[in-house]
Amino acid sequence: MSIVPREAQPYQGRRAGLVSRSIAGVIDGVVVVAVLLGGYLSVNGLRFLINPRGFQFSEASPVPGVTTGLLILVVYLAVAWSATGRTYGCHVMGLRVVSGRGGLLRPHVALLRAVFCALFPLGLLLCAGGRQHNSVQDLVLRTSVIYDWRPRATTMRS
């Protein structure tokens, strides 16, 4: 008995396209925004506990906010891809990021891919064309995003 739904079995192991990857990216973006908002509220909550009478919410400046958000995104993506091959968005969409040999990404490759994805998200658009559905990040780092509904990744690192 397979854990992969019958309807999904023909797609198991195939490379994911633009729509699935984009939806996973939006979900991951929501996760990062939630973490960023949670951090902001936590810092302000701590400030309130320290000085309740003089408390005012700190201003959220755009440049530090975006920089912090990108840093959180890079760490989140790199850790998830090197540990399990999938972020929460990938999990929801049944996707996994794999190396050229089909195994888990090495930590340094996952970090490079995360930086590349955070700084050049338009590279994903390349996967809309062609049979291989490779983004710019996939071509440069020799990675792939596949449909994979299995709960655990292949532990092989390559």
PDB file of C-alpha atoms in Angstrom, residues 53-111:
ATOM      1  CA  ARG A  53       4.427  53.765  31.757  1.00  0.00           C
ATOM      2  CA  GLY A  54       6.608  55.136  28.989  1.00  0.00           C
ATOM      3  CA  PHE A  55       5.765  52.446  26.439  1.00  0.00           C
ATOM      4  CA  GLN A  56       5.145  53.268  22.799  1.00  0.00           C
ATOM      5  CA  PHE A  57       5.292  50.864  19.886  1.00  0.00           C
ATOM      6  CA  SER A  58       8.580  51.212  18.046  1.00  0.00           C
ATOM      7  CA  GLU A  59       8.419  52.382  14.459  1.00  0.00           C
ATOM      8  CA  ALA A  60       8.824  49.655  11.891  1.00  0.00           C
ATOM      9  CA  SER A  61      11.408  51.057   9.485  1.00  0.00           C
ATOM     10  CA  PRO A  62      11.289  49.627   5.952  1.00  0.00           C
ATOM     11  CA  VAL A  63      15.004  49.019   5.368  1.00  0.00           C
ATOM     12  CA  PRO A  64      15.747  47.128   8.605  1.00  0.00           C
ATOM     13  CA  GLY A  65      12.410  45.313   8.274  1.00  0.00           C
ATOM     14  CA  VAL A  66      13.134  44.105   4.740  1.00  0.00           C
ATOM     15  CA  THR A  67      16.722  43.200   5.646  1.00  0.00           C
ATOM     16  CA  THR A  68      15.555  41.208   8.657  1.00  0.00           C
ATOM     17  CA  GLY A  69      12.830  39.548   6.579  1.00  0.00           C
ATOM     18  CA  LEU A  70      15.351  38.493   3.910  1.00  0.00           C
ATOM     19  CA  LEU A  71      17.686  37.141   6.582  1.00  0.00           C
ATOM     20  CA  ILE A  72      14.868  35.139   8.166  1.00  0.00           C
ATOM     21  CA  LEU A  73      13.857  33.857   4.717  1.00  0.00           C
ATOM     22  CA  VAL A  74      17.395  32.720   3.874  1.00  0.00           C
ATOM     23  CA  VAL A  75      17.860  30.927   7.205  1.00  0.00           C
ATOM     24  CA  TYR A  76      14.389  29.322   6.986  1.00  0.00           C
ATOM     25  CA  LEU A  77      14.924  28.070   3.419  1.00  0.00           C
ATOM     26  CA  ALA A  78      18.501  26.877   3.961  1.00  0.00           C
ATOM     27  CA  VAL A  79      17.729  24.949   7.146  1.00  0.00           C
ATOM     28  CA  ALA A  80      14.571  23.364   5.725  1.00  0.00           C
ATOM     29  CA  TRP A  81      16.151  22.362   2.399  1.00  0.00           C
ATOM     30  CA  SER A  82      19.262  20.873   3.980  1.00  0.00           C
ATOM     31  CA  ALA A  83      17.361  19.036   6.749  1.00  0.00           C
ATOM     32  CA  THR A  84      14.316  17.604   4.956  1.00  0.00           C
ATOM     33  CA  GLY A  85      14.345  19.021   1.441  1.00  0.00           C
ATOM     34  CA  ARG A  86      11.127  20.904   2.022  1.00  0.00           C
ATOM     35  CA  THR A  87       9.793  24.027   3.640  1.00  0.00           C
ATOM     36  CA  TYR A  88       6.282  24.276   5.027  1.00  0.00           C
ATOM     37  CA  GLY A  89       5.086  25.588   1.657  1.00  0.00           C
ATOM     38  CA  CYS A  90       6.732  22.654  -0.107  1.00  0.00           C
ATOM     39  CA  HIS A  91       5.138  20.265   2.370  1.00  0.00           C
ATOM     40  CA  VAL A  92       1.672  21.683   1.705  1.00  0.00           C
ATOM     41  CA  MET A  93       2.181  21.450  -2.068  1.00  0.00           C
ATOM     42  CA  GLY A  94       3.877  18.019  -2.014  1.00  0.00           C
ATOM     43  CA  LEU A  95       7.219  19.319  -3.257  1.00  0.00           C
ATOM     44  CA  ARG A  96      10.827  18.581  -2.339  1.00  0.00           C
ATOM     45  CA  VAL A  97      14.073  20.303  -3.352  1.00  0.00           C
ATOM     46  CA  VAL A  98      16.688  17.726  -4.318  1.00  0.00           C
ATOM     47  CA  SER A  99      20.247  17.680  -5.570  1.00  0.00           C
ATOM     48  CA  GLY A 100      21.204  16.566  -9.062  1.00  0.00           C
ATOM     49  CA  ARG A 101      21.414  12.997  -7.785  1.00  0.00           C
ATOM     50  CA  GLY A 102      18.033  13.150  -6.091  1.00  0.00           C
ATOM     51  CA  GLY A 103      19.231  13.402  -2.495  1.00  0.00           C
ATOM     52  CA  LEU A 104      19.150  16.081   0.149  1.00  0.00           C
ATOM     53  CA  LEU A 105      21.048  19.274  -0.498  1.00  0.00           C
ATOM     54  CA  ARG A 106      24.325  19.796   1.285  1.00  0.00           C
ATOM     55  CA  PRO A 107      24.093  22.691   3.752  1.00  0.00           C
ATOM     56  CA  HIS A 108      26.305  25.020   1.699  1.00  0.00           C
ATOM     57  CA  VAL A 109      24.297  24.333  -1.476  1.00  0.00           C
ATOM     58  CA  ALA A 110      21.047  24.908   0.426  1.00  0.00           C
ATOM     59  CA  LEU A 111      22.420  28.209   1.743  1.00  0.00           C
TER      60      LEU A 111
END
